[in-house]
Amino acid sequence: MRFLASAFLFAITVSPLATLAADPTMQITPPAPKISVEERHAELAKRRAAVASKMDDKSVLVLFSAEPKLYTNDVDYVFRQENNLYYLTGLKQEDATLVITKDGAKVTETIFVPKRVPLREAWEGRMYSNEDVTRISGITSIVDAAERDKYLEALKGKRDWASADGKISLMSNPASLYLLLPNTSENGRKDDIGLREYKQENEFNVGFDTAVKNARPIFDALRQIKSPYELKLLQHAIDITTEAQMRSMAIVGRAEWEYQVHAEVEYTFRRRNADFWGYPSIVGCGANATTLHYVESQSPIVKGQLLLMDVGAEYEHYTADVTRTYPVNGKFTKEQAEIYQIVYNAQEAVAKATKPGVTMQQLGVIARNTIAEGLQKIGLVTDYKPATKPEDEFVPRSREVSNWFIHGLGHWLGMNVHDVGAYGPPLKAGMVFTNEPGIYIREDAFAKIPDTAEGNAFKTKVKAAYEKYMNIGVRIEDDLLVTENGVVWMTGKLPRSIADIEAFMAKGPKEIPYSAKNAPTGGMLVAATH
Amino acid sequence: MRFLASAFLFAITVSPLATLAADPTMQITPPAPKISVEERHAELAKRRAAVASKMDDKSVLVLFSAEPKLYTNDVDYVFRQENNLYYLTGLKQEDATLVITKDGAKVTETIFVPKRVPLREAWEGRMYSNEDVTRISGITSIVDAAERDKYLEALKGKRDWASADGKISLMSNPASLYLLLPNTSENGRKDDIGLREYKQENEFNVGFDTAVKNARPIFDALRQIKSPYELKLLQHAIDITTEAQMRSMAIVGRAEWEYQVHAEVEYTFRRRNADFWGYPSIVGCGANATTLHYVESQSPIVKGQLLLMDVGAEYEHYTADVTRTYPVNGKFTKEQAEIYQIVYNAQEAVAKATKPGVTMQQLGVIARNTIAEGLQKIGLVTDYKPATKPEDEFVPRSREVSNWFIHGLGHWLGMNVHDVGAYGPPLKAGMVFTNEPGIYIREDAFAKIPDTAEGNAFKTKVKAAYEKYMNIGVRIEDDLLVTENGVVWMTGKLPRSIADIEAFMAKGPKEIPYSAKNAPTGGMLVAATH
């Protein structure tokens, strides 16, 4: 959907590819990355310093914790911290608030966190002590959360503020105040997604005569380039997901319902100590594979059909996003293989073109052209025009392809599955994106084509092929790290080519034995997570 | 915490018990209950008629769908419908609204539901057609959700309203309007839990000069008595949970971390096609068992210690709630067995006393007295006084017991894990509650006892026993259905006595083979769930 027709860059040199050879044996998740306290403190301090360096002089940044989300009555969903607060502090507990102040060269960092309450701990588990907060975040200036609202009021009233014990005072008359806020369009409309996520900040943002600025551009720019530290966590989430995908391929031949395969995936996530998922798992057999976000898992597993699995473990807030589409019985039919190979070719073309300087839009054009070329050969596209000069690489050369490749090429990946970052600017080393072309021969595809001369002509021409491939849906999705020279396939250990998938599945149905080596916990987890 | 000192009833006759004998073999979940369309329609129509019969004349009831809950950015948690709307319609899709009007003998039932949008279906899956809504709910009067707000405005303005096609008109000037609302205390304060759950209703409830009434008492009274139809669903959730508990007992000897056992539980939930859980799973080894709502699952599994598992699958909105505490190595130590047996005895005493007419408070007193009696024998309580006359059964006879039995006896169970219903009125047949006494020798227990003469005297007297049993936590929780004559243990198939648990675990570590018979889907699930 993010497909743009314009092309600005003409980088067609083939990039060196760092593709890992697929290993046909089961990939058990390696041990979780070991991260020392010192390493974590250094990383978090560096991030906070980077944020502070982008703040105006005489300014204050306030980051709230996420609010707990209601499941039903007095039960909440499992708490997940707001990403940017986590990015700067590592704190996973509710009701923590970070305040950074900047006054010339002087930067202060303060956490408001609730005091431990023994009765509450007997019910809900250990709460952070001040020592815990310091051990996790490296921040030493800590104030009882009960005092937070007084500070927030002082900010509004521009009144001096100090903690009750007089030990900590914080700037309360800044020239500007940074909050995470919904983005505002030119006509003043706030974006719905941001409004939902930053509701409490938006409600707090009333009655200031201080200049209030949206902190998100600062975080978005930083978070889009992943540090080696972040890449270790993301790679672990991807490794867990790789095992989950392979486990599902191993048992699918004996499964009767989609939810049974779904169970194997999420079993692996929990078994390998993922936070859990980064988004609800998509497990669709046959025609269900043609629905992009099919999450019900309520249909039978049918021999002879394809199963599409779009799943991602989340580990320490970083989410994988990996799709494989494979035959239930381990062998692609001719038609399935034809569609699959076209999608595969598009992925390859995208990876080959990926390097700093290229844009996501350009990569999207490459994917669409590659798919259009393949679909023209099998009669599902009639308007594809081959490239005649190098510049054509980034020029869309089929409109009809959008009837079958119904979404964009991919998105940034990180603490959100659709991670922060604009899609216009050129790629830089350290960015991670999903390379996920797809072809969906939806049964209702014809119903969506307008009843015009052009539309009807198209339908007439492709009708036979449409019926031949009907209800086949294929998406292949890999997570790619942009490097100085090209790209690393972070999902490289997971079989992807037709040959590799068939070879892996031919080894026969098998289960991972319970004794399979487990991934021990990393060094980041702490007693209290809420 | 719901322990009351007063006792009103003196029903001490021993009730006939319908306890199922525990079977030491693995309990694979039986097939999901088959419910025909006719049976569902009849049940839902009966519920709607029961609600309408409680509504005032010339009144309107409006039930909104739950709002989707944000996970992060554009990802939501898995959608769960508002219970009362589901109770009357079976609809699981967002944005459905039910309106019931009552005018003398004339009752109308109308659903507002979004029109199907092909492009949205390609992304998010099949949406309900009008035929789907009728097939699921039995309701035939259906209006496009885009017209809903106009009707709601008409209600506020007391203006006539008819659907755009003129086919459906709805009362818009009722004498009273029913909404689900937060409860309001005598001083006008709205309850926090209700305010979170019924936020949109509370915000809508502004600007009416019509009398607005809280619909919750009508639903609470109906839902507290479970129909045979509801009991089938609840029993299935309990059966899935029974299998999950047994599976965890079977593999715990080989597990190294709590999260691995946690994984087995939720694997079983998904494998048996549960909605998922009714509340986050609690899996705590050793001292973690003394934290009531420990959900991190991040500690090692240690041989020689107890593992406490408080877990509940949810099936078609009905949640189980089952706790077992068992030794990692399959054999209770002497101290563990002593504590366990006291909790077991309390459960038995409660079940024996359960029958229509008794109150939950009275059952709570029985549990506390039984536990106090047991703890006095092992030196953790010193103030227990044996009963001297029959009326003493419902009189609390120890205060000190509250240092170790730190919560109430249990709660109503149904579509919420803490289900609707007051705790004062006597039990009736068809009610379901949890019988879940517990003893927790928390390391910080002494720190919470006041530094008074009485407190210090207690500490001195029990110090030796406190140190002996320190960090043992035992809770046993079963789900009991009140019948005309006594009680049915809905969790009766799951080993509970020391002998049964040790016998089951002695059969040695084992896994459920993949080929174990699966529970097929029931008849209620439909393509679209959001």
mmCIF file of C-alpha atoms in Angstrom, chain B residues 5 23 27 30 35 79 103 122 175 294 298 338 343 361 389 399 403 428 462 474-475 492 503 522:
data_model
loop_
_atom_site.group_PDB
_atom_site.id
_atom_site.type_symbol
_atom_site.label_atom_id
_atom_site.label_comp_id
_atom_site.label_asym_id
_atom_site.label_seq_id
_atom_site.Cartn_x
_atom_site.Cartn_y
_atom_site.Cartn_z
ATOM 1 C CA ALA B 5 -17.329 -12.298 61.536
ATOM 2 C CA ASP B 23 -8.571 -41.154 37.800
ATOM 3 C CA GLN B 27 -7.360 -36.816 31.307
ATOM 4 C CA PRO B 30 -13.256 -34.679 25.713
ATOM 5 C CA ILE B 35 -24.588 -27.170 20.434
ATOM 6 C CA PHE B 79 -10.354 -8.868 20.959
ATOM 7 C CA ASP B 103 -43.510 -1.239 25.196
ATOM 8 C CA ALA B 122 -8.924 -9.135 2.506
ATOM 9 C CA ALA B 175 -39.462 6.440 30.112
ATOM 10 C CA TYR B 294 2.857 -14.214 40.585
ATOM 11 C CA GLN B 298 11.154 -16.469 35.625
ATOM 12 C CA GLU B 338 1.419 -31.102 56.797
ATOM 13 C CA VAL B 343 -5.636 -26.823 53.159
ATOM 14 C CA GLN B 361 -19.241 -15.901 54.302
ATOM 15 C CA LYS B 389 -21.835 -25.993 70.282
ATOM 16 C CA ARG B 399 -7.763 -14.168 64.474
ATOM 17 C CA ASN B 403 -1.474 -14.111 59.036
ATOM 18 C CA LYS B 428 -28.801 -21.266 45.282
ATOM 19 C CA VAL B 462 5.193 -19.094 66.539
ATOM 20 C CA VAL B 474 -0.068 -24.043 49.241
ATOM 21 C CA ARG B 475 -3.340 -23.220 47.566
ATOM 22 C CA GLY B 492 -13.268 -33.705 40.184
ATOM 23 C CA ALA B 503 0.251 -41.785 42.514
ATOM 24 C CA GLY B 522 -17.853 -26.912 18.863
#
